[in-house]
PDB file of C-alpha atoms in Angstrom:
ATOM      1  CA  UNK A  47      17.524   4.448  15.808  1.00  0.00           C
ATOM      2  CA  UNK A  48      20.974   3.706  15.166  1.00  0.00           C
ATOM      3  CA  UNK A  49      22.698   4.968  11.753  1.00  0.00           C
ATOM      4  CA  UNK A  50      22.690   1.861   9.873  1.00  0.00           C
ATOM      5  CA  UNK A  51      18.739   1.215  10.534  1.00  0.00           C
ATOM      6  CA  UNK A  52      18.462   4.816   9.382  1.00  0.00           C
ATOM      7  CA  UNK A  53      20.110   4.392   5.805  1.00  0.00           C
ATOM      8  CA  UNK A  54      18.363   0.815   5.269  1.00  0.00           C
ATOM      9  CA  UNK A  55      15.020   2.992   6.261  1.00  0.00           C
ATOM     10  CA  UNK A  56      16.019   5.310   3.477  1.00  0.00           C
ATOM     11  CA  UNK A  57      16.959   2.646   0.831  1.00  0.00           C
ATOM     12  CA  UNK A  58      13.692   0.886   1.728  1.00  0.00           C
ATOM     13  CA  UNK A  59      11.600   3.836   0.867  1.00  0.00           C
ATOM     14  CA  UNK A  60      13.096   4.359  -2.679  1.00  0.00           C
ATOM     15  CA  UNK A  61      13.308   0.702  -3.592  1.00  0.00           C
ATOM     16  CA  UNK A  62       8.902   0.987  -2.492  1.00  0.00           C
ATOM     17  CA  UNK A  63       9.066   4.344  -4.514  1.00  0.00           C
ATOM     18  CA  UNK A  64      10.491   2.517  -7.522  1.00  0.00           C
ATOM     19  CA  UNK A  65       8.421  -0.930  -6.469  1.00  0.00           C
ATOM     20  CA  UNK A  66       5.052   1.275  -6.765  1.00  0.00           C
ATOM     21  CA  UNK A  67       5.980   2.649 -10.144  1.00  0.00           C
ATOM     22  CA  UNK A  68       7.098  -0.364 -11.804  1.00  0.00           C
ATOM     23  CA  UNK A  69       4.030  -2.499 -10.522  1.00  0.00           C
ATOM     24  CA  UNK A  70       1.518   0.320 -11.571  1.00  0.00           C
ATOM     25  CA  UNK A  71       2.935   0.573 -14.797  1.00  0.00           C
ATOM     26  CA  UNK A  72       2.636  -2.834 -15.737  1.00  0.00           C
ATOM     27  CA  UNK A  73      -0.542  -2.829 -14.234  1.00  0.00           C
ATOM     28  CA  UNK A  74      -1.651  -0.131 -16.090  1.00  0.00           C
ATOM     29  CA  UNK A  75      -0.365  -1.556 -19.304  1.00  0.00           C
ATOM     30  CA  UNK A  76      -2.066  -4.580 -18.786  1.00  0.00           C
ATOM     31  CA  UNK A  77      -5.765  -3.339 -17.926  1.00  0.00           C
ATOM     32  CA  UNK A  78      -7.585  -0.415 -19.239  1.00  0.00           C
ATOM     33  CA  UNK A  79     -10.119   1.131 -16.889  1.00  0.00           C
ATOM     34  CA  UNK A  80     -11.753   4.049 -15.358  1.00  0.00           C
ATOM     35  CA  UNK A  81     -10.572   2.581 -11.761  1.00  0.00           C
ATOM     36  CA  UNK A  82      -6.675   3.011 -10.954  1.00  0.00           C
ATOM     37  CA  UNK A  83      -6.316  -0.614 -10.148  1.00  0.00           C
ATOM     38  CA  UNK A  84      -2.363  -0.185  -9.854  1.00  0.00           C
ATOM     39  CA  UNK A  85      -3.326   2.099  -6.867  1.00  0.00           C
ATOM     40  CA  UNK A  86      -5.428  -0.099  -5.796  1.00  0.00           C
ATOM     41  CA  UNK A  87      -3.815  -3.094  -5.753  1.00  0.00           C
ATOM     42  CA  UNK A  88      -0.713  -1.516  -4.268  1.00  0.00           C
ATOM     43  CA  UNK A  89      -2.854  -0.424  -1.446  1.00  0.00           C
ATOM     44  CA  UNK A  90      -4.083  -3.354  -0.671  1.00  0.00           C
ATOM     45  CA  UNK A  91      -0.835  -5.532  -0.849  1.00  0.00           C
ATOM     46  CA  UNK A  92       0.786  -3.049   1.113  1.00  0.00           C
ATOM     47  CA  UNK A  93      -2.130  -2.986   3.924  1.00  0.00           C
ATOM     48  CA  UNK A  94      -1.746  -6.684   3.887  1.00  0.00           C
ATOM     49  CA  UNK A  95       2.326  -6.823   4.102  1.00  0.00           C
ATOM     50  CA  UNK A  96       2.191  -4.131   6.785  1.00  0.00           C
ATOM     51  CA  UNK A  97      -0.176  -5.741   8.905  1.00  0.00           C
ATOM     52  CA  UNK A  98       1.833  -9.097   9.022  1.00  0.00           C
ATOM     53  CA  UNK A  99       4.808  -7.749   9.740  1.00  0.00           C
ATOM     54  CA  UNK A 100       3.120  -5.661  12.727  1.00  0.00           C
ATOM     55  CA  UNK A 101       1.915  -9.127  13.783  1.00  0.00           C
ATOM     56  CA  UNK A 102       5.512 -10.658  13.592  1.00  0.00           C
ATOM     57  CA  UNK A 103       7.002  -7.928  15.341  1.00  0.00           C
ATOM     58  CA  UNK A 104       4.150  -7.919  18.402  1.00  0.00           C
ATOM     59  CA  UNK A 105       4.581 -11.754  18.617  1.00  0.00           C
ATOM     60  CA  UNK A 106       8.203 -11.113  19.087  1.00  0.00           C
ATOM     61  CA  UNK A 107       9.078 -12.964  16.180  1.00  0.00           C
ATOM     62  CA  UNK A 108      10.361  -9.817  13.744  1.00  0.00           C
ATOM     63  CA  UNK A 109      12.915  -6.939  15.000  1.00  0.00           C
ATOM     64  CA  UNK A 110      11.377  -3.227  15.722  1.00  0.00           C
ATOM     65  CA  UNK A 111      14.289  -2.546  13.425  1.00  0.00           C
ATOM     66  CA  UNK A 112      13.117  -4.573  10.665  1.00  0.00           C
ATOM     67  CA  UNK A 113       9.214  -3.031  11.038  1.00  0.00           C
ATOM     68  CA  UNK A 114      10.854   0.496  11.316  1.00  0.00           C
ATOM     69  CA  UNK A 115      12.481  -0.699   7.511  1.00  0.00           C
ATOM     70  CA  UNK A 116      10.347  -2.601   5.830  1.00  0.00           C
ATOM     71  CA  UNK A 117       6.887  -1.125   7.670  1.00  0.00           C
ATOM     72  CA  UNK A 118       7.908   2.629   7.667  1.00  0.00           C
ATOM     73  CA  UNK A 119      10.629   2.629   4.517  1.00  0.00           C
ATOM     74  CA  UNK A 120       9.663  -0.193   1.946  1.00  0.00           C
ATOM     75  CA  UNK A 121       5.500  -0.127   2.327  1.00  0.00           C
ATOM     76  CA  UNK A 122       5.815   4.356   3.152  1.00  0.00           C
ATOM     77  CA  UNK A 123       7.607   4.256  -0.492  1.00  0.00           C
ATOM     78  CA  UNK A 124       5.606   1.156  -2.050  1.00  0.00           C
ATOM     79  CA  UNK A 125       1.734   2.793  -0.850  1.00  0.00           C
ATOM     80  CA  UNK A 126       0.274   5.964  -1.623  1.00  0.00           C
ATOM     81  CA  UNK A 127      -2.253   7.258  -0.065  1.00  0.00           C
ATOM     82  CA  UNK A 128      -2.318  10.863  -1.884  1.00  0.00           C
ATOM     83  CA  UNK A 129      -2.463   9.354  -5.362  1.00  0.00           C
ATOM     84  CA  UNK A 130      -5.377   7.538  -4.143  1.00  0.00           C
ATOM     85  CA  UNK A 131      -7.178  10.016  -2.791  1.00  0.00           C
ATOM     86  CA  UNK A 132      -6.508  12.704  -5.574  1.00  0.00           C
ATOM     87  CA  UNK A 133      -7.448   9.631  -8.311  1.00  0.00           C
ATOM     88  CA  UNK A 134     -10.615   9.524  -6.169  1.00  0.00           C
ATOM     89  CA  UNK A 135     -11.408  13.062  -6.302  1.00  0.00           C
ATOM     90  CA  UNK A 136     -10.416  12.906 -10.583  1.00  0.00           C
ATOM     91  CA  UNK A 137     -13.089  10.237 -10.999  1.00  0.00           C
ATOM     92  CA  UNK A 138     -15.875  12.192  -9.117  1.00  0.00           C
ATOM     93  CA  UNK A 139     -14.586  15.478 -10.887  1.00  0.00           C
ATOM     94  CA  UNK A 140     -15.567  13.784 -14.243  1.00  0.00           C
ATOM     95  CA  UNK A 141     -18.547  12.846 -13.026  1.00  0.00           C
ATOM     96  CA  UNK A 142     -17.628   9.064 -12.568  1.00  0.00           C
ATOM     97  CA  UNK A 143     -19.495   8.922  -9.397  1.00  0.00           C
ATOM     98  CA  UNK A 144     -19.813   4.816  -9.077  1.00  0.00           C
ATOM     99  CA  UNK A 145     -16.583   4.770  -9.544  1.00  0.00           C
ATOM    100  CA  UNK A 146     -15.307   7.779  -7.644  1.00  0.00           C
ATOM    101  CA  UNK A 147     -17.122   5.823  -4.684  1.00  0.00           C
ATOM    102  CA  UNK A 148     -15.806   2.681  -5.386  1.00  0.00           C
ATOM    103  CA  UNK A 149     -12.770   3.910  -5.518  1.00  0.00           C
ATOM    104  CA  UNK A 150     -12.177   5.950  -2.853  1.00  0.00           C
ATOM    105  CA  UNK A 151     -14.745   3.819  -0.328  1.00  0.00           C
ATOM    106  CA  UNK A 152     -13.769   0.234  -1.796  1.00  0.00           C
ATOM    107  CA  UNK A 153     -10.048   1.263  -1.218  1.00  0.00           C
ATOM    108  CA  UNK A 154     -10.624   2.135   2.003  1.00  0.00           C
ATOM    109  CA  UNK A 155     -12.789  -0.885   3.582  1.00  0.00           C
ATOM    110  CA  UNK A 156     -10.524  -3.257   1.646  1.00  0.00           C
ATOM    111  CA  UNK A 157      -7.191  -2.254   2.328  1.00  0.00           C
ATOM    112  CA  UNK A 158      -8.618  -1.643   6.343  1.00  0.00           C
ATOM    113  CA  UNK A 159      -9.483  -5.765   5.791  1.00  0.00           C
ATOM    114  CA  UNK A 160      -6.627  -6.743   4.545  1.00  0.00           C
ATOM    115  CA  UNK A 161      -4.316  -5.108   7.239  1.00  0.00           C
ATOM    116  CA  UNK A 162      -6.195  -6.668   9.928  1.00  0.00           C
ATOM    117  CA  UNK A 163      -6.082  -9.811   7.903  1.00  0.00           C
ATOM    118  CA  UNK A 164      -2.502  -9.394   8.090  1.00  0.00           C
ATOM    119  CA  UNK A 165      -2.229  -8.552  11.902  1.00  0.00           C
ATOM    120  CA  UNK A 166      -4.404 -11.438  12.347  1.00  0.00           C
ATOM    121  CA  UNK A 167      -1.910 -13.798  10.445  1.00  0.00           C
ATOM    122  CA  UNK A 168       1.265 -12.079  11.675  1.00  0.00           C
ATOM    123  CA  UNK A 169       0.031 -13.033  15.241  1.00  0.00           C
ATOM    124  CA  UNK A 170      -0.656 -16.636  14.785  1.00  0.00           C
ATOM    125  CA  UNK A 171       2.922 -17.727  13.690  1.00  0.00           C
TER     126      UNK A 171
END
């Protein structure tokens, strides 16, 4: 990894960081729930963004440089896989068990789709 791959991997990851925030905020101002569908949707986008560009970069079509900053910086900062799972674990601690399961379960099945979704597309270009 050369030096300037490593600082655009580091930008990447805050501008996700700040990405995720701002998106789940105005997601969360926008729709009042029990489910944490600014997680959830940024879990799923992400999936899907990270397994086209796996897809471009097998195909030859997209740098390993450009997967190491958008894949690995950008979509490390933009997901989060601990909020999700401790979100999970908040809704069955209140006793929100269809939606601790939905939650936790649905996120997982759904964001697993939607990478190989991605990979799928990713490899037909």
């Amino acid at each position: 990894m050369t030096p300037l791959v490593f600082i655009a991997l580091t930008a990447a990851g805050g501008l996700g960081a700040s990405s995720r925030m701002l998106i789940d905020g105005l997601i969360k101002s926008r729709i009042s729930t029990s489910l944490p569908w600014g997680t959830i949707i940024i879990n799923v986008s992400g999936s899907l963004v990270l397994g086209l560009l796996t897809g471009l970069v097998g195909t030859n079509l997209l740098p390993e440089a450009w997967h190491l900053v958008l894949g690995s910086g950008f979509l490390g900062g933009y997901t989060t896989f601990s909020t999700a799972s401790f979100e999970t674990v908040r809704l069955l601690q209140e006793r929100r068990w269809a939606a601790g399961l939905a939650n936790g379960l649905g996120t997982l099945v759904v964001s697993t789709a939607t990478s190989a979704f991605g990979l799928w597309l990713g490899g037909l270009v």
